[in-house]
mmCIF file of C-alpha atoms in Angstrom:
data_model
loop_
_atom_site.group_PDB
_atom_site.id
_atom_site.type_symbol
_atom_site.label_atom_id
_atom_site.label_comp_id
_atom_site.label_asym_id
_atom_site.label_seq_id
_atom_site.Cartn_x
_atom_site.Cartn_y
_atom_site.Cartn_z
ATOM 1 C CA PRO H 202 86.329 -139.314 -11.363
ATOM 2 C CA ALA H 203 84.325 -141.181 -8.757
ATOM 3 C CA ALA H 204 85.183 -144.720 -7.828
ATOM 4 C CA ARG H 205 83.202 -147.512 -9.380
ATOM 5 C CA GLY H 206 79.995 -148.182 -7.514
ATOM 6 C CA ALA H 207 80.029 -144.780 -5.863
ATOM 7 C CA VAL H 208 76.997 -142.544 -5.537
ATOM 8 C CA VAL H 209 77.614 -138.986 -6.736
ATOM 9 C CA VAL H 210 75.161 -136.229 -5.905
ATOM 10 C CA ALA H 211 75.856 -133.254 -8.127
ATOM 11 C CA VAL H 212 75.150 -129.780 -6.826
ATOM 12 C CA PRO H 213 75.265 -126.673 -9.040
ATOM 13 C CA PRO H 214 78.321 -124.567 -8.216
ATOM 14 C CA VAL H 215 77.783 -121.175 -6.624
ATOM 15 C CA ALA H 216 79.089 -118.303 -8.707
ATOM 16 C CA ALA H 217 80.480 -115.278 -6.902
ATOM 17 C CA GLY H 218 77.766 -112.658 -6.641
ATOM 18 C CA GLY H 219 75.212 -114.986 -8.188
ATOM 19 C CA ALA H 220 71.899 -116.334 -6.953
ATOM 20 C CA ALA H 221 71.504 -119.976 -6.032
ATOM 21 C CA PHE H 222 68.900 -121.969 -4.124
ATOM 22 C CA PRO H 223 70.351 -123.539 -0.954
ATOM 23 C CA THR H 224 70.858 -127.284 -1.307
ATOM 24 C CA ARG H 225 70.837 -127.963 2.443
ATOM 25 C CA ARG H 226 70.880 -126.215 5.778
ATOM 26 C CA LEU H 227 74.236 -125.359 7.301
ATOM 27 C CA HIS H 228 75.438 -127.201 10.373
ATOM 28 C CA PHE H 229 75.821 -125.371 13.686
ATOM 29 C CA GLY H 230 79.597 -125.064 13.303
ATOM 30 C CA GLU H 231 79.282 -123.769 9.745
ATOM 31 C CA ASN H 232 76.861 -121.091 10.890
ATOM 32 C CA MET H 233 79.345 -120.097 13.600
ATOM 33 C CA ILE H 234 82.099 -119.631 11.004
ATOM 34 C CA CYS H 235 79.835 -117.596 8.712
ATOM 35 C CA GLY H 236 78.604 -115.448 11.588
ATOM 36 C CA ALA H 237 82.084 -114.816 12.987
ATOM 37 C CA ILE H 238 83.492 -113.745 9.618
ATOM 38 C CA SER H 239 80.553 -111.533 8.673
ATOM 39 C CA ARG H 240 80.275 -109.782 12.052
ATOM 40 C CA SER H 241 84.004 -109.107 12.460
ATOM 41 C CA ILE H 242 84.383 -107.722 8.930
ATOM 42 C CA ALA H 243 81.320 -105.478 9.210
ATOM 43 C CA GLN H 244 82.086 -104.060 12.657
ATOM 44 C CA THR H 245 85.752 -103.422 11.869
ATOM 45 C CA ILE H 246 85.001 -101.591 8.618
ATOM 46 C CA MET H 247 82.368 -99.374 10.229
ATOM 47 C CA HIS H 248 84.208 -98.837 13.525
ATOM 48 C CA PRO H 249 85.082 -95.123 12.955
ATOM 49 C CA ALA H 250 81.432 -94.217 12.333
ATOM 50 C CA ASN H 251 80.392 -96.232 15.374
ATOM 51 C CA THR H 252 82.969 -94.367 17.485
ATOM 52 C CA MET H 253 81.583 -91.061 16.256
ATOM 53 C CA LYS H 254 78.074 -92.132 17.205
ATOM 54 C CA THR H 255 79.163 -93.231 20.685
ATOM 55 C CA ILE H 256 81.014 -89.955 21.367
ATOM 56 C CA LEU H 257 78.040 -87.815 20.288
ATOM 57 C CA GLN H 258 75.534 -89.864 22.300
ATOM 58 C CA SER H 259 77.673 -90.001 25.440
ATOM 59 C CA ARG H 260 78.249 -86.234 25.691
ATOM 60 C CA ARG H 261 76.099 -84.809 28.487
ATOM 61 C CA THR H 262 74.899 -81.247 28.964
ATOM 62 C CA GLY H 263 77.220 -80.581 31.886
ATOM 63 C CA ALA H 264 80.229 -81.650 29.833
ATOM 64 C CA LEU H 265 79.436 -80.011 26.485
ATOM 65 C CA ALA H 266 81.097 -76.728 27.423
ATOM 66 C CA ALA H 267 84.327 -78.392 28.466
ATOM 67 C CA GLY H 268 87.111 -77.542 26.046
ATOM 68 C CA GLY H 269 89.448 -79.830 24.230
ATOM 69 C CA ALA H 270 87.109 -82.604 23.113
ATOM 70 C CA ALA H 271 85.418 -82.723 19.722
ATOM 71 C CA THR H 272 81.659 -82.657 20.104
ATOM 72 C CA THR H 273 80.261 -82.266 16.578
ATOM 73 C CA ILE H 274 80.396 -84.348 13.401
ATOM 74 C CA ARG H 275 82.428 -81.651 11.611
ATOM 75 C CA GLU H 276 85.010 -81.606 14.403
ATOM 76 C CA LEU H 277 85.191 -85.387 14.628
ATOM 77 C CA ILE H 278 85.872 -85.902 10.906
ATOM 78 C CA HIS H 279 88.791 -83.456 10.996
ATOM 79 C CA PRO H 280 92.094 -85.254 10.150
ATOM 80 C CA ASP H 281 93.455 -84.433 13.603
ATOM 81 C CA ASN H 282 90.745 -86.639 15.140
ATOM 82 C CA PHE H 283 91.239 -89.719 12.933
ATOM 83 C CA GLY H 284 93.109 -91.395 15.773
ATOM 84 C CA THR H 285 90.134 -90.835 18.026
ATOM 85 C CA LEU H 286 87.758 -92.462 15.555
ATOM 86 C CA PHE H 287 89.900 -95.598 15.298
ATOM 87 C CA ARG H 288 90.470 -96.154 18.998
ATOM 88 C CA GLY H 289 89.108 -99.503 20.109
ATOM 89 C CA ALA H 290 89.171 -100.983 16.584
ATOM 90 C CA GLY H 291 91.361 -103.903 17.675
ATOM 91 C CA ALA H 292 89.123 -104.681 20.631
ATOM 92 C CA GLN H 293 86.063 -104.439 18.397
ATOM 93 C CA PHE H 294 87.485 -106.918 15.890
ATOM 94 C CA THR H 295 88.622 -109.386 18.551
ATOM 95 C CA LEU H 296 85.356 -109.391 20.496
ATOM 96 C CA SER H 297 83.081 -109.366 17.437
ATOM 97 C CA ILE H 298 84.306 -112.824 16.389
ATOM 98 C CA PRO H 299 82.656 -114.780 19.249
ATOM 99 C CA HIS H 300 79.687 -112.388 19.153
ATOM 100 C CA GLY H 301 78.921 -113.124 15.499
ATOM 101 C CA ALA H 302 79.605 -116.833 15.866
ATOM 102 C CA VAL H 303 77.207 -117.333 18.772
ATOM 103 C CA ASN H 304 74.524 -114.990 17.446
ATOM 104 C CA PHE H 305 74.036 -116.492 13.991
ATOM 105 C CA ALA H 306 74.545 -120.114 15.013
ATOM 106 C CA VAL H 307 71.965 -119.910 17.811
ATOM 107 C CA LEU H 308 69.602 -117.857 15.647
ATOM 108 C CA GLU H 309 69.550 -120.386 12.795
ATOM 109 C CA TYR H 310 69.269 -123.337 15.177
ATOM 110 C CA VAL H 311 66.407 -121.851 17.199
ATOM 111 C CA ARG H 312 64.526 -120.809 14.047
ATOM 112 C CA ARG H 313 64.833 -124.302 12.593
ATOM 113 C CA ARG H 314 63.658 -125.966 15.814
ATOM 114 C CA MET H 315 60.717 -123.581 16.189
ATOM 115 C CA ASN H 316 59.693 -124.237 12.605
ATOM 116 C CA SER H 317 59.729 -128.004 13.211
ATOM 117 C CA VAL H 318 57.695 -127.696 16.424
ATOM 118 C CA VAL H 319 55.012 -125.569 14.757
ATOM 119 C CA GLU H 320 54.691 -127.969 11.818
ATOM 120 C CA GLU H 321 54.633 -131.157 13.884
ATOM 121 C CA LYS H 322 52.125 -130.017 16.542
ATOM 122 C CA GLU H 323 48.382 -129.790 16.071
ATOM 123 C CA PHE H 324 46.471 -126.782 17.369
ATOM 124 C CA PHE H 325 42.692 -127.056 17.734
ATOM 125 C CA GLY H 326 42.719 -130.287 15.740
ATOM 126 C CA ARG H 327 44.608 -129.001 12.713
ATOM 127 C CA ARG H 328 48.195 -128.481 11.659
ATOM 128 C CA ILE H 329 49.473 -124.941 11.318
ATOM 129 C CA ASP H 330 51.328 -123.702 8.249
ATOM 130 C CA SER H 331 54.609 -122.354 9.629
ATOM 131 C CA GLN H 332 54.879 -119.859 6.762
ATOM 132 C CA ARG H 333 51.895 -117.931 8.107
ATOM 133 C CA PHE H 334 53.791 -117.395 11.360
ATOM 134 C CA GLY H 335 57.108 -116.680 9.637
ATOM 135 C CA PRO H 336 57.575 -113.074 10.851
ATOM 136 C CA ALA H 337 56.628 -113.981 14.430
ATOM 137 C CA LEU H 338 58.983 -116.960 14.428
ATOM 138 C CA ASP H 339 61.799 -114.826 12.990
ATOM 139 C CA PHE H 340 61.235 -112.169 15.659
ATOM 140 C CA LEU H 341 61.042 -114.664 18.531
ATOM 141 C CA SER H 342 64.063 -116.689 17.396
ATOM 142 C CA SER H 343 66.127 -113.495 17.151
ATOM 143 C CA CYS H 344 65.037 -112.488 20.672
ATOM 144 C CA ILE H 345 66.162 -115.853 22.045
ATOM 145 C CA SER H 346 69.427 -115.668 20.142
ATOM 146 C CA THR H 347 70.152 -112.140 21.383
ATOM 147 C CA LEU H 348 69.452 -113.198 24.971
ATOM 148 C CA CYS H 349 71.837 -116.163 24.704
ATOM 149 C CA CYS H 350 74.428 -114.045 22.918
ATOM 150 C CA SER H 351 74.330 -111.378 25.637
ATOM 151 C CA VAL H 352 76.816 -113.472 27.616
ATOM 152 C CA VAL H 353 79.365 -112.498 24.958
ATOM 153 C CA SER H 354 77.947 -109.250 23.560
ATOM 154 C CA THR H 355 77.522 -107.392 26.872
ATOM 155 C CA PRO H 356 81.241 -107.480 27.801
ATOM 156 C CA GLN H 357 82.016 -106.470 24.204
ATOM 157 C CA MET H 358 79.642 -103.507 24.509
ATOM 158 C CA MET H 359 81.016 -102.438 27.897
ATOM 159 C CA ILE H 360 84.633 -102.642 26.747
ATOM 160 C CA THR H 361 84.344 -101.104 23.277
ATOM 161 C CA ASP H 362 81.851 -98.360 24.198
ATOM 162 C CA ASN H 363 84.069 -97.180 27.039
ATOM 163 C CA ILE H 364 87.177 -97.228 24.835
ATOM 164 C CA MET H 365 85.362 -95.302 22.085
ATOM 165 C CA ALA H 366 84.000 -92.792 24.608
ATOM 166 C CA GLY H 367 87.522 -92.216 25.951
ATOM 167 C CA THR H 368 87.033 -93.757 29.398
ATOM 168 C CA TYR H 369 89.870 -96.240 28.760
ATOM 169 C CA PRO H 370 92.711 -96.025 26.196
ATOM 170 C CA ASN H 371 92.797 -99.654 25.029
ATOM 171 C CA LEU H 372 91.562 -103.232 25.548
ATOM 172 C CA PRO H 373 93.884 -104.243 28.453
ATOM 173 C CA ALA H 374 93.130 -101.007 30.306
ATOM 174 C CA ALA H 375 89.383 -101.445 29.786
ATOM 175 C CA VAL H 376 89.457 -105.047 31.016
ATOM 176 C CA SER H 377 91.493 -104.217 34.123
ATOM 177 C CA GLY H 378 89.496 -101.050 34.811
ATOM 178 C CA LEU H 379 86.079 -102.705 34.588
ATOM 179 C CA ALA H 380 87.288 -105.702 36.593
ATOM 180 C CA SER H 381 88.711 -103.490 39.362
ATOM 181 C CA GLU H 382 85.384 -101.702 39.783
ATOM 182 C CA ARG H 383 83.109 -104.681 40.445
ATOM 183 C CA GLY H 384 84.934 -107.795 39.298
ATOM 184 C CA ILE H 385 83.131 -109.912 36.692
ATOM 185 C CA ALA H 386 79.927 -107.983 37.384
ATOM 186 C CA GLY H 387 81.638 -104.887 35.996
ATOM 187 C CA PHE H 388 81.490 -106.364 32.505
ATOM 188 C CA TYR H 389 77.733 -106.876 32.855
ATOM 189 C CA SER H 390 76.701 -103.613 34.539
ATOM 190 C CA GLY H 391 75.193 -102.533 31.222
ATOM 191 C CA TRP H 392 73.474 -105.879 30.671
ATOM 192 C CA TRP H 393 69.867 -104.748 31.132
ATOM 193 C CA PRO H 394 69.992 -101.463 29.193
ATOM 194 C CA GLY H 395 72.013 -103.142 26.461
ATOM 195 C CA LEU H 396 69.603 -106.047 26.255
ATOM 196 C CA ALA H 397 66.557 -103.768 26.344
ATOM 197 C CA GLY H 398 67.904 -102.031 23.264
ATOM 198 C CA LYS H 399 69.388 -104.995 21.446
ATOM 199 C CA ILE H 400 66.502 -107.465 21.666
ATOM 200 C CA PRO H 401 63.916 -105.363 19.800
ATOM 201 C CA SER H 402 66.569 -103.818 17.551
ATOM 202 C CA TYR H 403 68.132 -107.080 16.401
ATOM 203 C CA ALA H 404 64.756 -108.829 16.196
ATOM 204 C CA LEU H 405 63.166 -106.087 14.078
ATOM 205 C CA THR H 406 66.172 -105.931 11.748
ATOM 206 C CA TRP H 407 66.238 -109.703 11.227
ATOM 207 C CA THR H 408 62.471 -109.883 10.725
ATOM 208 C CA PHE H 409 62.460 -107.008 8.218
ATOM 209 C CA PHE H 410 65.386 -108.620 6.374
ATOM 210 C CA GLN H 411 63.630 -111.990 6.105
ATOM 211 C CA GLN H 412 60.429 -110.344 4.866
ATOM 212 C CA LEU H 413 62.361 -108.378 2.257
ATOM 213 C CA LYS H 414 63.992 -111.609 1.086
ATOM 214 C CA GLU H 415 60.590 -113.255 0.703
ATOM 215 C CA ALA H 416 59.262 -110.239 -1.218
ATOM 216 C CA GLN H 417 62.296 -110.318 -3.496
ATOM 217 C CA LEU H 418 61.764 -114.029 -4.135
ATOM 218 C CA ARG H 419 58.099 -113.496 -5.027
ATOM 219 C CA ILE H 420 58.894 -110.618 -7.375
ATOM 220 C CA PHE H 421 61.976 -111.956 -9.179
ATOM 221 C CA GLN H 422 61.309 -115.697 -8.778
ATOM 222 C CA ARG H 423 64.929 -116.351 -7.778
ATOM 223 C CA PRO H 424 67.075 -116.099 -4.647
ATOM 224 C CA PRO H 425 68.724 -112.716 -4.011
ATOM 225 C CA LYS H 426 72.230 -111.969 -5.221
ATOM 226 C CA ASP H 427 74.971 -110.879 -2.829
ATOM 227 C CA ILE H 428 74.547 -107.172 -3.517
ATOM 228 C CA GLU H 429 70.765 -107.505 -3.145
ATOM 229 C CA ASN H 430 71.232 -109.117 0.284
ATOM 230 C CA SER H 431 73.365 -106.141 1.312
ATOM 231 C CA ILE H 432 70.791 -103.632 0.025
ATOM 232 C CA MET H 433 67.965 -105.410 1.845
ATOM 233 C CA GLY H 434 70.078 -105.475 5.020
ATOM 234 C CA CYS H 435 70.571 -101.719 4.712
ATOM 235 C CA LEU H 436 66.834 -101.103 4.276
ATOM 236 C CA ALA H 437 65.954 -103.318 7.237
ATOM 237 C CA SER H 438 68.512 -101.704 9.529
ATOM 238 C CA ALA H 439 67.622 -98.125 8.494
ATOM 239 C CA THR H 440 63.992 -98.741 9.430
ATOM 240 C CA THR H 441 64.976 -100.233 12.765
ATOM 241 C CA VAL H 442 67.459 -97.463 13.629
ATOM 242 C CA CYS H 443 64.823 -94.757 13.163
ATOM 243 C CA ILE H 444 62.520 -96.660 15.515
ATOM 244 C CA MET H 445 65.094 -97.595 18.177
ATOM 245 C CA ILE H 446 67.457 -94.579 18.306
ATOM 246 C CA PRO H 447 65.991 -93.161 21.596
ATOM 247 C CA MET H 448 66.584 -96.484 23.360
ATOM 248 C CA ASP H 449 70.091 -96.688 21.916
ATOM 249 C CA THR H 450 70.896 -93.222 23.270
ATOM 250 C CA ILE H 451 69.693 -94.221 26.746
ATOM 251 C CA LYS H 452 71.789 -97.393 26.592
ATOM 252 C CA THR H 453 74.895 -95.460 25.589
ATOM 253 C CA ARG H 454 74.416 -92.926 28.409
ATOM 254 C CA LEU H 455 74.074 -95.660 31.030
ATOM 255 C CA VAL H 456 77.070 -97.611 29.757
ATOM 256 C CA THR H 457 79.437 -94.623 29.442
ATOM 257 C CA GLN H 458 78.428 -92.545 32.491
ATOM 258 C CA LEU H 459 81.628 -93.649 34.266
ATOM 259 C CA ASN H 460 83.295 -91.076 32.034
ATOM 260 C CA TYR H 461 81.447 -88.288 33.914
ATOM 261 C CA PRO H 462 82.050 -88.869 37.650
ATOM 262 C CA ASP H 463 81.268 -85.224 38.495
ATOM 263 C CA LEU H 464 77.696 -85.440 37.164
ATOM 264 C CA VAL H 465 74.752 -87.097 38.907
ATOM 265 C CA PRO H 466 74.578 -90.682 37.582
ATOM 266 C CA TYR H 467 71.431 -92.107 36.053
ATOM 267 C CA LYS H 468 69.586 -94.630 38.221
ATOM 268 C CA GLY H 469 68.218 -96.708 35.359
ATOM 269 C CA ILE H 470 66.444 -96.678 32.005
ATOM 270 C CA GLY H 471 63.379 -94.787 33.246
ATOM 271 C CA ASP H 472 65.397 -92.182 35.144
ATOM 272 C CA ALA H 473 67.697 -91.637 32.156
ATOM 273 C CA ALA H 474 64.764 -91.200 29.753
ATOM 274 C CA VAL H 475 63.022 -88.657 32.004
ATOM 275 C CA ARG H 476 66.169 -86.664 32.804
ATOM 276 C CA ILE H 477 67.417 -86.522 29.206
ATOM 277 C CA ALA H 478 64.037 -85.261 28.001
ATOM 278 C CA LYS H 479 63.774 -82.731 30.858
ATOM 279 C CA GLU H 480 67.350 -81.462 30.958
ATOM 280 C CA GLU H 481 68.321 -81.589 27.276
ATOM 281 C CA GLY H 482 65.064 -81.857 25.322
ATOM 282 C CA MET H 483 63.758 -84.545 22.980
ATOM 283 C CA GLY H 484 66.383 -83.664 20.383
ATOM 284 C CA ALA H 485 69.050 -85.220 22.617
ATOM 285 C CA PHE H 486 67.602 -88.657 21.912
ATOM 286 C CA TYR H 487 68.255 -88.156 18.195
ATOM 287 C CA ARG H 488 71.655 -86.474 18.506
ATOM 288 C CA GLY H 489 73.360 -89.630 17.303
ATOM 289 C CA LEU H 490 70.827 -90.488 14.556
ATOM 290 C CA THR H 491 72.983 -89.395 11.617
ATOM 291 C CA PRO H 492 76.173 -91.186 12.731
ATOM 292 C CA ARG H 493 74.021 -94.119 13.864
ATOM 293 C CA LEU H 494 72.579 -94.445 10.368
ATOM 294 C CA ILE H 495 76.042 -93.989 8.873
ATOM 295 C CA SER H 496 77.530 -96.688 11.105
ATOM 296 C CA VAL H 497 74.743 -99.245 11.498
ATOM 297 C CA VAL H 498 73.064 -99.256 8.074
ATOM 298 C CA PRO H 499 76.216 -100.062 6.060
ATOM 299 C CA MET H 500 77.420 -102.391 8.830
ATOM 300 C CA ILE H 501 74.255 -104.503 8.735
ATOM 301 C CA GLY H 502 74.300 -104.414 4.940
ATOM 302 C CA ILE H 503 77.887 -105.685 4.926
ATOM 303 C CA GLN H 504 77.180 -108.207 7.669
ATOM 304 C CA PHE H 505 74.112 -109.768 6.050
ATOM 305 C CA GLY H 506 75.686 -109.659 2.602
ATOM 306 C CA VAL H 507 78.874 -111.371 3.783
ATOM 307 C CA TYR H 508 76.866 -113.854 5.880
ATOM 308 C CA GLU H 509 74.717 -114.950 2.940
ATOM 309 C CA PHE H 510 77.829 -115.099 0.721
ATOM 310 C CA MET H 511 79.663 -117.257 3.268
ATOM 311 C CA LYS H 512 76.675 -119.610 3.392
ATOM 312 C CA LYS H 513 77.040 -120.066 -0.362
ATOM 313 C CA VAL H 514 80.764 -120.672 0.052
ATOM 314 C CA MET H 515 80.032 -123.391 2.603
ATOM 315 C CA LEU H 516 77.494 -125.002 0.292
ATOM 316 C CA SER H 517 79.835 -124.785 -2.700
ATOM 317 C CA ARG H 518 82.006 -127.410 -0.996
ATOM 318 C CA ASP H 519 79.193 -129.860 -1.746
ATOM 319 C CA THR H 520 79.787 -129.644 -5.495
ATOM 320 C CA ALA H 521 79.911 -133.421 -5.460
ATOM 321 C CA GLU H 522 79.261 -135.749 -2.560
ATOM 322 C CA VAL H 523 80.730 -139.170 -3.085
ATOM 323 C CA VAL H 524 79.754 -142.165 -1.011
ATOM 324 C CA GLU H 525 82.012 -145.002 -2.031
ATOM 325 C CA GLY H 526 80.337 -148.369 -2.040
ATOM 326 C CA GLY H 527 83.464 -150.464 -2.407
ATOM 327 C CA ARG H 528 84.987 -149.727 1.030
ATOM 328 C CA GLY H 529 83.342 -152.385 3.131
ATOM 329 C CA ALA H 530 79.757 -153.387 3.828
ATOM 330 C CA ALA H 531 78.970 -150.262 5.859
ATOM 331 C CA GLY H 532 80.012 -147.947 3.040
ATOM 332 C CA GLY H 533 78.053 -149.904 0.449
ATOM 333 C CA GLU H 534 74.903 -149.944 2.572
ATOM 334 C CA ARG H 535 75.152 -146.205 3.211
ATOM 335 C CA GLY H 536 75.510 -145.582 -0.512
ATOM 336 C CA LYS H 537 72.357 -147.594 -1.203
ATOM 337 C CA LYS H 538 70.432 -145.688 1.471
ATOM 338 C CA TYR H 539 71.561 -142.363 0.046
ATOM 339 C CA GLU H 540 70.643 -143.391 -3.496
ATOM 340 C CA GLU H 541 67.212 -144.592 -2.349
ATOM 341 C CA ARG H 542 66.628 -141.281 -0.562
ATOM 342 C CA MET H 543 67.356 -139.318 -3.718
ATOM 343 C CA ARG H 544 65.008 -141.527 -5.777
ATOM 344 C CA ARG H 545 62.239 -141.032 -3.217
ATOM 345 C CA LEU H 546 62.634 -137.265 -3.263
ATOM 346 C CA MET H 547 62.559 -137.217 -7.054
ATOM 347 C CA ARG H 548 59.352 -139.278 -7.042
ATOM 348 C CA MET H 549 57.780 -136.823 -4.598
ATOM 349 C CA GLU H 550 58.776 -133.890 -6.792
ATOM 350 C CA LYS H 551 57.305 -135.504 -9.903
ATOM 351 C CA LYS H 552 54.075 -136.296 -8.054
ATOM 352 C CA ARG H 553 53.795 -132.719 -6.808
ATOM 353 C CA ASN H 554 54.288 -131.305 -10.297
ATOM 354 C CA LEU H 555 51.652 -133.674 -11.712
ATOM 355 C CA GLU H 556 49.139 -132.679 -9.011
ATOM 356 C CA GLU H 557 49.635 -128.995 -9.739
ATOM 357 C CA VAL H 558 49.057 -129.526 -13.463
ATOM 358 C CA MET H 559 45.887 -131.545 -12.779
ATOM 359 C CA MET H 560 44.515 -128.904 -10.409
ATOM 360 C CA GLU H 561 45.188 -126.094 -12.871
ATOM 361 C CA VAL H 562 43.523 -127.987 -15.718
ATOM 362 C CA ALA H 563 40.467 -128.734 -13.571
ATOM 363 C CA ALA H 564 40.014 -125.095 -12.524
ATOM 364 C CA ASP H 565 37.585 -122.822 -14.397
ATOM 365 C CA ASP H 566 36.016 -119.372 -13.914
ATOM 366 C CA GLU H 567 32.922 -120.718 -12.113
ATOM 367 C CA GLN H 568 34.810 -123.006 -9.794
ATOM 368 C CA PRO H 569 38.342 -121.648 -9.368
ATOM 369 C CA PHE H 570 40.678 -123.838 -7.358
ATOM 370 C CA PRO H 571 44.264 -122.659 -6.898
ATOM 371 C CA ALA H 572 47.192 -124.971 -7.367
ATOM 372 C CA PRO H 573 48.541 -126.377 -4.070
ATOM 373 C CA HIS H 574 51.336 -124.376 -2.498
ATOM 374 C CA PHE H 575 54.691 -126.151 -2.264
ATOM 375 C CA ASP H 576 56.033 -126.040 1.282
ATOM 376 C CA GLU H 577 59.768 -125.685 0.674
ATOM 377 C CA GLU H 578 60.595 -125.851 4.381
ATOM 378 C CA LYS H 579 58.821 -129.197 4.764
ATOM 379 C CA PHE H 580 60.620 -130.539 1.698
ATOM 380 C CA LYS H 581 63.983 -129.536 3.151
ATOM 381 C CA GLU H 582 63.093 -131.076 6.498
ATOM 382 C CA LEU H 583 62.234 -134.376 4.805
ATOM 383 C CA GLU H 584 65.510 -134.296 2.906
ATOM 384 C CA LYS H 585 67.435 -133.674 6.101
ATOM 385 C CA ARG H 586 65.692 -136.554 7.884
ATOM 386 C CA ALA H 587 66.426 -138.913 5.012
ATOM 387 C CA GLU H 588 70.072 -137.854 4.991
ATOM 388 C CA LYS H 589 70.374 -138.567 8.724
ATOM 389 C CA GLU H 590 68.825 -142.003 8.228
ATOM 390 C CA ALA H 591 71.286 -142.785 5.475
ATOM 391 C CA ALA H 592 74.237 -141.570 7.576
ATOM 392 C CA ALA H 593 73.104 -143.524 10.670
ATOM 393 C CA SER H 594 72.658 -146.789 8.776
#
């Protein structure tokens, strides 16, 4: 039970697998935890399929005839090659933790700041509804997040891709090998091709996912369940993979060409694209499509599903927020501020509901006038501001 004079804000508990409206936005650190857990789980589970994709994409025409190495899906899934498919799994898990933490935390923060800027600024004498620019803001915020995250993700890509391709046997060997080549720059030699593939790929996937979530909300009139988040993540990633697979193949060739010192190296993205098409045909760009779909689609589905679930877990800690008023003047004043904030929000909600009823009653066939649209983002922003004021008092 709460102490006497305390203010208790009850929040509906989040059932496992259930749908629940978010009660607040997560803090930066909470988003980092959710992102780290979701990314590491997803990439570790799907690591064998990702290894298969990397091996198939990295094989070049001059090396296909060489004996000993498995070069087809049927050969790679043979029990004798299971060890090959799991090489680099430890490195993938270790490096995916900071990758997921930075990516999701920056993404959510940038999206929230962009939304606030669009709503607060006036363009051509009028305020812009941020919801109309939702897809563009989602795409741009993901691009910024991917760029910032490249500091962490590029070394991860260089290390894990080379281990999966067989260039290095394990994480220590990959780190020492890449460092001996060019020092720190060796970990970022694939920065541009990796970024050129990741920025549109990640941005498209995130934008498609957010649009699917909005469509689901309009159709079912409730937030998506955990399994629905995973399904929508799979649909978004499958669409993106089919669009971006040629660029992913080029990226993989550039990153793993150290494994073929006897062949003429590619000079860059343009040279790789032209030579692959000329020497191997257009089908070479799609050689890794099947394993790419097998590895990426479930991975993104798992990642987004776990991420949304972890957000609910974080929010479930707010089942009851107690601000005790009997522990000094500061605590009592904060409790009063918090209580006043909740009363004000409830008054706003009642007023909004009354306005919608009045507008609907006043509408007729000759003079239709739709009910005003409730801007949920603006409501959440007001709630957050009021909470900060109460905490700062």
